[in-house]
Coordinates of N, CA and C in Angstrom, one line a residue:
M1237 N 86.7 110.3 95.3 CA 85.9 110.7 96.5 C 85.7 112.2 96.4
D1238 N 84.5 112.7 96.9 CA 84.3 114.1 97.0 C 84.6 114.5 98.5
R1239 N 85.0 115.7 98.6 CA 85.3 116.2 100.0 C 84.3 117.3 100.3
K1240 N 84.0 117.4 101.6 CA 83.1 118.5 102.1 C 83.9 119.6 102.7
L1241 N 83.6 120.8 102.4 CA 84.3 121.9 102.9 C 83.2 123.0 103.2
S1242 N 83.2 123.4 104.5 CA 82.2 124.4 105.0 C 80.8 123.9 104.6
G1243 N 80.5 122.7 104.7 CA 79.1 122.2 104.4 C 78.8 121.9 103.0
K1244 N 79.7 122.2 102.1 CA 79.5 122.0 100.7 C 80.3 120.9 100.1
T1245 N 79.8 120.1 99.2 CA 80.5 119.0 98.6 C 81.3 119.5 97.4
I1246 N 82.6 119.2 97.4 CA 83.4 119.7 96.3 C 83.9 118.5 95.5
A1247 N 83.6 118.4 94.2 CA 84.1 117.3 93.4 C 85.4 117.7 92.9
M1248 N 86.4 116.7 92.9 CA 87.7 117.0 92.4 C 87.8 116.9 90.9
E1249 N 86.7 116.4 90.2 CA 86.7 116.3 88.8 C 85.2 116.3 88.3
A1250 N 85.0 116.5 87.1 CA 83.6 116.4 86.6 C 83.2 115.0 86.5
R1251 N 82.0 114.7 87.0 CA 81.5 113.3 87.0 C 80.2 113.2 86.2
E1252 N 80.1 112.3 85.3 CA 79.0 112.1 84.5 C 77.9 111.3 85.3
A1253 N 76.7 111.7 85.2 CA 75.6 111.0 85.9 C 74.7 110.3 84.9
V1254 N 74.5 109.0 85.1 CA 73.6 108.3 84.2 C 72.6 107.6 85.2
E1255 N 71.4 108.2 85.2 CA 70.4 107.8 86.2 C 71.0 108.1 87.6
K1256 N 71.1 107.1 88.5 CA 71.7 107.3 89.8 C 73.1 107.0 89.9
K1257 N 73.7 106.5 88.8 CA 75.1 106.1 88.8 C 76.0 107.3 88.4
L1258 N 77.1 107.5 89.1 CA 78.1 108.5 88.7 C 79.3 107.8 88.1
F1259 N 79.9 108.5 87.1 CA 81.0 108.0 86.4 C 82.2 109.0 86.5
S1260 N 83.3 108.5 87.0 CA 84.5 109.4 87.2 C 85.6 109.0 86.1
P1261 N 86.1 110.0 85.4 CA 87.2 109.7 84.5 C 88.4 109.1 85.1
S1262 N 88.8 109.5 86.3 CA 89.9 108.9 86.9 C 89.6 107.4 87.4
S1263 N 88.4 107.2 87.9 CA 88.1 105.8 88.2 C 88.0 104.9 87.0
A1264 N 87.6 105.4 85.9 CA 87.5 104.6 84.7 C 89.0 104.2 84.3
R1265 N 89.9 105.1 84.6 CA 91.3 104.8 84.2 C 92.0 103.8 85.2
N1266 N 91.7 104.0 86.5 CA 92.5 103.3 87.5 C 91.8 102.1 88.1
S1267 N 90.5 101.9 87.8 CA 89.8 100.7 88.4 C 90.4 99.4 88.0
G1268 N 90.8 99.3 86.7 CA 91.4 98.0 86.2 C 92.7 97.7 86.9
P1269 N 93.7 98.7 86.9 CA 94.9 98.5 87.6 C 94.8 98.2 89.1
I1270 N 93.8 98.9 89.7 CA 93.6 98.6 91.2 C 93.1 97.2 91.3
A1271 N 92.2 96.8 90.5 CA 91.6 95.4 90.6 C 92.7 94.4 90.3
D1272 N 93.6 94.7 89.4 CA 94.8 93.8 89.2 C 95.6 93.5 90.4
V1273 N 95.8 94.5 91.3 CA 96.5 94.3 92.5 C 95.7 93.7 93.6
L1274 N 94.4 94.1 93.7 CA 93.6 93.7 94.8 C 93.1 92.2 94.7
C1275 N 92.7 91.8 93.5 CA 92.1 90.5 93.4 C 92.9 89.4 93.8
P1276 N 94.2 89.3 93.5 CA 95.0 88.2 94.0 C 95.3 88.3 95.5
L1277 N 95.1 89.5 96.1 CA 95.3 89.7 97.5 C 94.2 89.2 98.4
L1278 N 93.0 89.1 97.8 CA 91.8 88.8 98.6 C 91.6 87.3 98.7
K1279 N 91.5 86.9 100.0 CA 91.2 85.5 100.2 C 89.7 85.1 99.8
S1280 N 89.4 83.9 99.7 CA 88.1 83.5 99.3 C 87.1 84.0 100.3
H1281 N 86.0 84.6 99.8 CA 84.9 85.2 100.6 C 85.4 86.3 101.5
A1282 N 86.3 87.0 101.1 CA 86.9 88.1 101.9 C 85.8 89.2 102.2
L1283 N 85.9 89.8 103.4 CA 85.1 90.9 103.8 C 85.9 92.2 103.6
V1284 N 85.4 93.0 102.7 CA 86.1 94.2 102.4 C 85.3 95.5 102.8
L1285 N 86.0 96.4 103.4 CA 85.3 97.7 103.6 C 86.1 98.8 102.9
E1286 N 85.5 99.5 102.0 CA 86.1 100.6 101.3 C 85.7 102.0 101.9
I1287 N 86.7 102.8 102.1 CA 86.5 104.1 102.7 C 86.6 105.2 101.6
G1288 N 85.6 106.1 101.5 CA 85.7 107.1 100.5 C 85.5 106.5 99.1
S1289 N 84.4 105.8 98.9 CA 84.2 105.0 97.7 C 83.8 105.8 96.5
G1290 N 83.4 107.1 96.7 CA 83.1 107.9 95.6 C 82.0 107.3 94.7
T1291 N 82.2 107.2 93.4 CA 81.2 106.7 92.5 C 80.9 105.2 92.7
G1292 N 81.8 104.5 93.4 CA 81.6 103.0 93.5 C 82.2 102.2 92.5
E1293 N 82.9 102.8 91.5 CA 83.4 102.0 90.4 C 84.6 101.1 90.8
H1294 N 85.3 101.4 91.8 CA 86.4 100.5 92.2 C 85.8 99.2 92.7
G1295 N 84.9 99.3 93.6 CA 84.3 98.0 94.2 C 83.6 97.2 93.1
E1296 N 82.9 97.9 92.2 CA 82.2 97.2 91.1 C 83.2 96.4 90.2
A1297 N 84.3 97.1 89.9 CA 85.4 96.4 89.1 C 85.9 95.2 89.8
V1298 N 86.2 95.3 91.1 CA 86.7 94.1 91.8 C 85.7 93.0 91.9
C1299 N 84.4 93.4 92.3 CA 83.4 92.4 92.4 C 83.1 91.7 91.1
R1300 N 83.2 92.3 90.0 CA 83.0 91.7 88.7 C 84.0 90.5 88.5
R1301 N 85.2 90.7 89.0 CA 86.2 89.6 88.9 C 86.1 88.6 90.0
R1302 N 85.7 89.1 91.2 CA 85.7 88.3 92.4 C 84.3 88.3 93.0
P1303 N 83.3 87.6 92.4 CA 81.9 87.6 92.9 C 81.8 86.9 94.3
D1304 N 82.8 86.2 94.7 CA 82.7 85.5 96.0 C 82.9 86.5 97.2
I1305 N 83.4 87.7 97.0 CA 83.7 88.5 98.2 C 82.5 89.4 98.5
L1306 N 82.5 90.0 99.7 CA 81.5 90.9 100.2 C 82.2 92.3 100.3
W1307 N 81.9 93.2 99.4 CA 82.5 94.5 99.4 C 81.5 95.6 99.8
T1308 N 81.8 96.2 101.0 CA 81.0 97.3 101.5 C 81.6 98.7 101.2
P1309 N 81.0 99.5 100.3 CA 81.5 100.8 100.1 C 81.0 101.8 101.2
S1310 N 81.6 103.0 101.2 CA 81.1 104.0 102.2 C 81.6 105.3 101.7
D1311 N 80.9 106.4 102.2 CA 81.2 107.8 101.8 C 80.4 108.7 102.7
P1312 N 80.9 109.8 103.1 CA 80.1 110.8 103.8 C 79.2 111.6 102.9
D1313 N 79.4 111.5 101.6 CA 78.6 112.3 100.7 C 77.4 111.4 100.2
V1314 N 76.2 112.0 100.4 CA 75.0 111.2 100.1 C 74.8 110.9 98.6
T1315 N 75.2 111.9 97.7 CA 75.1 111.6 96.3 C 76.0 110.5 95.8
S1316 N 77.2 110.4 96.4 CA 78.1 109.3 96.1 C 77.5 108.0 96.6
R1317 N 76.9 108.0 97.8 CA 76.3 106.8 98.3 C 75.2 106.3 97.4
K1318 N 74.4 107.2 96.8 CA 73.3 106.8 95.9 C 73.9 106.1 94.7
S1319 N 75.1 106.6 94.2 CA 75.7 105.9 93.1 C 76.2 104.5 93.5
Q1320 N 76.8 104.4 94.6 CA 77.3 103.1 95.1 C 76.1 102.2 95.3
A1321 N 75.0 102.6 95.8 CA 73.8 101.8 96.0 C 73.3 101.3 94.7
A1322 N 73.3 102.2 93.6 CA 72.8 101.7 92.3 C 73.7 100.6 91.8
R1323 N 75.0 100.7 92.0 CA 75.9 99.7 91.6 C 75.7 98.4 92.4
A1324 N 75.5 98.6 93.7 CA 75.3 97.4 94.5 C 74.1 96.6 94.1
R1325 N 73.1 97.2 93.7 CA 71.8 96.5 93.3 C 72.1 95.6 92.0
E1326 N 73.2 95.9 91.3 CA 73.5 95.1 90.1 C 74.7 94.2 90.3
S1327 N 75.2 94.1 91.5 CA 76.4 93.4 91.7 C 76.2 92.3 92.8
D1328 N 76.7 91.1 92.5 CA 76.5 90.0 93.4 C 77.2 90.2 94.8
G1329 N 78.4 90.8 94.7 CA 79.2 90.9 96.0 C 79.2 92.3 96.6
M1330 N 78.7 93.3 95.9 CA 78.7 94.6 96.5 C 77.5 94.9 97.4
Q1331 N 77.8 95.4 98.6 CA 76.8 95.6 99.6 C 76.3 97.1 99.6
M1332 N 75.2 97.3 100.3 CA 74.7 98.7 100.4 C 75.7 99.6 101.1
P1333 N 75.9 100.8 100.7 CA 76.9 101.7 101.3 C 76.6 102.2 102.7
L1334 N 77.7 102.5 103.4 CA 77.6 103.0 104.7 C 77.9 104.5 104.7
D1335 N 77.3 105.3 105.6 CA 77.6 106.7 105.8 C 78.8 106.8 106.9
L1336 N 80.0 106.8 106.4 CA 81.2 106.9 107.3 C 82.1 108.1 107.0
D1337 N 82.5 108.7 108.0 CA 83.5 109.8 108.0 C 84.6 109.4 108.9
V1338 N 85.7 108.9 108.4 CA 86.8 108.4 109.3 C 87.5 109.4 110.1
S1339 N 87.2 110.7 109.8 CA 87.8 111.7 110.7 C 87.1 111.9 112.0
R1340 N 85.9 111.3 112.1 CA 85.1 111.4 113.3 C 85.5 110.4 114.3
P1341 N 85.7 110.7 115.6 CA 86.1 109.7 116.6 C 85.0 108.7 116.7
G1342 N 85.4 107.4 116.8 CA 84.5 106.3 117.0 C 83.8 105.8 115.8
W1343 N 84.3 106.2 114.6 CA 83.6 105.8 113.4 C 83.5 104.3 113.2
S1344 N 84.5 103.6 113.8 CA 84.6 102.1 113.6 C 84.0 101.3 114.7
D1345 N 83.5 102.0 115.8 CA 83.1 101.3 117.0 C 82.0 100.3 116.8
E1346 N 81.0 100.5 115.9 CA 79.9 99.6 115.7 C 80.0 98.7 114.5
L1347 N 81.2 98.7 113.9 CA 81.4 97.9 112.7 C 81.9 96.5 112.9
P1348 N 81.5 95.5 112.1 CA 82.1 94.2 112.3 C 83.5 94.2 111.8
D1349 N 84.3 93.2 112.2 CA 85.7 93.0 111.7 C 85.7 92.7 110.2
V1350 N 86.7 93.1 109.5 CA 86.9 92.8 108.1 C 88.3 92.3 107.8
D1351 N 88.4 91.8 106.6 CA 89.7 91.2 106.2 C 90.6 92.3 105.5
I1352 N 90.0 93.3 104.9 CA 90.9 94.3 104.3 C 90.1 95.6 104.2
L1353 N 90.8 96.7 104.5 CA 90.3 98.1 104.5 C 90.9 98.7 103.2
V1354 N 90.1 99.2 102.3 CA 90.6 99.8 101.0 C 90.3 101.3 101.0
C1355 N 91.2 102.0 100.6 CA 91.1 103.5 100.6 C 91.8 104.1 99.4
C1356 N 91.1 104.5 98.4 CA 91.8 105.0 97.1 C 91.5 106.5 96.9
N1357 N 92.6 107.2 96.7 CA 92.5 108.6 96.3 C 91.7 109.4 97.3
V1358 N 92.0 109.3 98.6 CA 91.3 110.0 99.6 C 92.2 110.8 100.5
I1359 N 93.3 110.3 101.0 CA 94.0 111.0 102.1 C 94.7 112.3 101.6
H1360 N 94.9 112.5 100.3 CA 95.5 113.7 99.8 C 94.5 114.8 99.6
I1361 N 93.2 114.5 99.5 CA 92.2 115.5 99.4 C 91.3 115.6 100.6
S1362 N 92.0 115.3 101.8 CA 91.3 115.4 103.1 C 92.4 116.0 104.0
P1363 N 91.9 116.5 105.2 CA 92.9 116.9 106.2 C 93.6 115.6 106.7
W1364 N 94.7 115.9 107.3 CA 95.5 114.8 107.9 C 94.8 114.0 108.9
A1365 N 93.8 114.6 109.5 CA 92.9 113.9 110.5 C 92.2 112.7 109.9
T1366 N 92.0 112.7 108.6 CA 91.4 111.6 107.9 C 92.3 110.4 107.9
A1367 N 93.6 110.6 107.6 CA 94.5 109.5 107.6 C 94.7 109.0 109.0
K1368 N 94.7 109.9 110.0 CA 94.8 109.4 111.4 C 93.6 108.5 111.8
G1369 N 92.4 109.0 111.4 CA 91.3 108.2 111.7 C 91.2 106.9 111.0
L1370 N 91.7 106.9 109.8 CA 91.8 105.6 109.0 C 92.7 104.6 109.7
A1371 N 93.9 105.0 110.1 CA 94.8 104.1 110.7 C 94.3 103.7 112.1
R1372 N 93.7 104.5 112.8 CA 93.2 104.2 114.1 C 92.0 103.2 114.0
G1373 N 91.1 103.4 113.0 CA 90.0 102.5 112.8 C 90.5 101.1 112.3
A1374 N 91.5 101.2 111.4 CA 92.0 99.9 110.9 C 92.5 99.0 112.0
A1375 N 93.2 99.6 113.0 CA 93.6 98.8 114.1 C 92.5 98.1 114.9
D1376 N 91.3 98.8 114.9 CA 90.1 98.3 115.6 C 89.4 97.2 114.9
I1377 N 89.3 97.3 113.5 CA 88.3 96.4 112.9 C 89.0 95.3 112.0
L1378 N 90.3 95.4 111.8 CA 90.9 94.4 110.9 C 91.1 93.1 111.7
H1379 N 90.9 92.0 111.0 CA 91.2 90.7 111.6 C 92.7 90.6 111.8
P1380 N 93.2 89.7 112.6 CA 94.7 89.6 112.8 C 95.5 89.5 111.6
E1381 N 95.0 88.8 110.5 CA 95.8 88.7 109.3 C 95.3 89.7 108.3
G1382 N 94.5 90.7 108.7 CA 94.0 91.7 107.8 C 95.0 92.7 107.3
R1383 N 94.6 93.4 106.2 CA 95.5 94.3 105.5 C 94.8 95.7 105.3
V1384 N 95.6 96.7 105.1 CA 95.1 98.0 104.6 C 95.7 98.2 103.2
F1385 N 94.8 98.6 102.3 CA 95.2 98.9 100.9 C 95.0 100.4 100.6
L1386 N 96.1 101.1 100.4 CA 96.0 102.5 100.0 C 96.4 102.7 98.6
Y1387 N 95.7 103.5 97.8 CA 96.1 103.9 96.5 C 96.0 105.4 96.3
G1388 N 97.0 105.9 95.6 CA 97.0 107.3 95.2 C 98.4 107.8 95.0
P1389 N 98.6 109.2 94.9 CA 99.9 109.7 94.8 C 100.6 109.9 96.1
F1390 N 101.9 109.8 96.2 CA 102.6 110.0 97.4 C 104.0 110.6 97.0
L1391 N 104.5 111.4 98.0 CA 105.8 112.0 97.8 C 106.9 111.1 98.5
E1392 N 108.0 111.0 97.8 CA 109.1 110.2 98.2 C 110.4 111.0 98.2
G1393 N 110.4 112.1 98.8 CA 111.6 112.9 98.9 C 112.1 113.3 97.5
T1394 N 113.4 113.2 97.3 CA 114.0 113.6 96.0 C 113.6 112.7 94.8
A1395 N 113.0 111.6 95.2 CA 112.5 110.7 94.1 C 111.1 111.0 93.7
S1396 N 110.5 112.0 94.3 CA 109.1 112.4 94.0 C 108.9 112.8 92.6
A1397 N 107.8 112.3 91.9 CA 107.5 112.6 90.6 C 107.2 114.1 90.5
P1398 N 107.7 114.8 89.5 CA 107.4 116.3 89.3 C 105.9 116.5 89.2
S1399 N 105.1 115.6 88.6 CA 103.7 115.8 88.5 C 103.0 115.7 89.9
N1400 N 103.6 114.9 90.8 CA 103.0 114.8 92.2 C 103.4 116.1 93.0
L1401 N 104.5 116.6 92.7 CA 104.9 117.9 93.4 C 104.0 119.0 93.0
D1402 N 103.7 119.1 91.7 CA 102.8 120.1 91.1 C 101.4 119.9 91.7
F1403 N 101.0 118.7 91.8 CA 99.6 118.3 92.3 C 99.5 118.8 93.7
D1404 N 100.6 118.5 94.5 CA 100.6 118.9 95.9 C 100.5 120.4 96.1
S1405 N 101.1 121.2 95.3 CA 101.0 122.6 95.3 C 99.6 123.1 95.0
S1406 N 99.0 122.4 94.0 CA 97.7 122.8 93.5 C 96.7 122.5 94.6
L1407 N 96.8 121.3 95.3 CA 95.9 121.0 96.4 C 96.0 121.9 97.5
K1408 N 97.2 122.3 97.9 CA 97.4 123.2 99.1 C 96.9 124.6 98.8
A1409 N 96.9 124.9 97.5 CA 96.3 126.2 97.1 C 94.8 126.2 97.3
R1410 N 94.2 125.1 97.1 CA 92.7 125.0 97.3 C 92.4 124.9 98.7
N1411 N 93.2 124.1 99.5 CA 92.9 123.9 100.9 C 94.2 123.6 101.6
P1412 N 94.7 124.5 102.5 CA 96.0 124.2 103.1 C 96.1 122.9 103.9
E1413 N 94.9 122.3 104.2 CA 95.0 121.0 104.9 C 95.1 119.8 104.0
W1414 N 95.0 120.1 102.7 CA 95.1 119.0 101.8 C 96.6 118.9 101.3
G1415 N 96.9 117.9 100.5 CA 98.2 117.8 100.0 C 98.6 116.3 99.8
V1416 N 99.5 116.1 98.8 CA 100.0 114.7 98.5 C 100.9 114.4 99.7
R1417 N 100.6 113.2 100.3 CA 101.2 112.9 101.6 C 102.6 112.2 101.3
A1418 N 103.5 112.5 102.2 CA 104.8 111.9 102.2 C 104.7 110.4 102.6
L1419 N 105.3 109.5 101.8 CA 105.2 108.1 102.1 C 105.8 107.8 103.5
A1420 N 106.8 108.5 103.8 CA 107.5 108.3 105.1 C 106.5 108.7 106.3
D1421 N 105.7 109.7 106.1 CA 104.8 110.1 107.1 C 103.6 109.1 107.3
V1422 N 103.2 108.5 106.1 CA 102.1 107.5 106.2 C 102.6 106.3 106.8
K1423 N 103.8 105.9 106.5 CA 104.4 104.7 107.2 C 104.5 104.9 108.7
T1424 N 105.0 106.1 109.1 CA 105.1 106.4 110.5 C 103.7 106.3 111.2
L1425 N 102.7 106.9 110.6 CA 101.4 106.9 111.1 C 100.9 105.5 111.4
F1426 N 101.0 104.7 110.3 CA 100.4 103.3 110.5 C 101.3 102.5 111.4
A1427 N 102.6 102.7 111.5 CA 103.4 102.0 112.5 C 103.0 102.3 113.9
A1428 N 102.5 103.5 114.1 CA 102.0 103.9 115.5 C 100.8 103.1 115.9
H1429 N 100.1 102.5 114.9 CA 98.9 101.8 115.2 C 99.1 100.3 114.9
G1430 N 100.4 99.9 114.8 CA 100.7 98.4 114.8 C 100.8 97.8 113.4
F1431 N 101.0 98.7 112.4 CA 101.1 98.2 111.0 C 102.5 98.4 110.4
Q1432 N 102.9 97.6 109.5 CA 104.1 97.8 108.7 C 103.8 97.7 107.2
L1433 N 104.6 98.4 106.4 CA 104.4 98.4 105.0 C 104.9 97.1 104.4
E1434 N 104.0 96.3 104.0 CA 104.3 95.0 103.4 C 104.8 95.1 102.0
K1435 N 104.1 95.9 101.2 CA 104.5 96.0 99.8 C 104.2 97.4 99.2
R1436 N 105.0 97.9 98.4 CA 104.9 99.2 97.6 C 104.9 98.8 96.2
I1437 N 103.8 99.2 95.5 CA 103.7 98.8 94.1 C 103.5 100.0 93.2
D1438 N 104.4 100.2 92.2 CA 104.3 101.3 91.3 C 103.0 101.1 90.4
M1439 N 102.3 102.2 90.2 CA 101.0 102.1 89.4 C 101.1 103.2 88.3
P1440 N 100.2 103.2 87.4 CA 100.2 104.2 86.3 C 100.1 105.6 86.8
S1441 N 100.6 106.5 86.0 CA 100.4 108.0 86.3 C 101.0 108.4 87.6
N1442 N 102.2 107.7 88.0 CA 102.9 108.1 89.2 C 102.1 107.9 90.5
N1443 N 101.2 107.0 90.5 CA 100.5 106.6 91.7 C 101.2 105.3 92.3
L1444 N 100.8 105.0 93.6 CA 101.3 103.9 94.2 C 100.2 103.1 94.8
S1445 N 100.3 101.8 94.9 CA 99.5 100.9 95.8 C 100.4 100.5 97.0
L1446 N 99.8 100.7 98.2 CA 100.5 100.4 99.4 C 99.7 99.4 100.2
I1447 N 100.4 98.3 100.6 CA 99.7 97.3 101.3 C 100.4 97.2 102.7
F1448 N 99.6 97.4 103.7 CA 100.0 97.4 105.1 C 99.5 96.2 105.8
S1449 N 100.3 95.5 106.6 CA 99.8 94.4 107.5 C 100.2 94.6 108.9
R1450 N 99.7 93.9 109.8 CA 100.0 94.1 111.2 C 101.5 93.7 111.5
S1451 N 102.1 94.5 112.3 CA 103.5 94.2 112.6 C 103.6 92.9 113.5
E1452 N 104.7 92.2 113.3 CA 104.8 91.0 114.0 C 105.4 91.3 115.4

């Protein structure tokens, strides 16, 4: 995902453009492992909303394996949405992207309910208000059996990977409001909105997949 700072879009990495499609080196690496976790999790004909979809490669990878689902990407960045739209035109299950900024109050008010909310590599390159808005919106639009799927780096106290600690320092040097989030803080935030951590999955390059479900 690209982030906007003072009205300018800042890419976290160099992205190759082929016509209207953007290609991200990190998405090329992690789309497969993310799809490996997500595909078994999705029920038949699941309704998926992705937040901060960036190039659209994650949704494309999942829809390629699961053409039965309806995957709606989103992003506040217009260039990213154009890339997502180009992929959607070539995918059976991928829908046209939405212009969503989850840090804005009421972002989920007009949206239909979904089965799963997906957010990959976003909350560490955004102010904490983004994570707050994500949790608040998830409580509004997820079906009773719905889930939240988060992917990215997280800090786990003394068990934190040195590479994630270095990444955290680098992000905070770019923007004090950014930073690799503590898993404990993320769990507390989602618990305040009625969610519990159902599963924590180790992923390549010291990333995690987190699956939240509604608390009983």
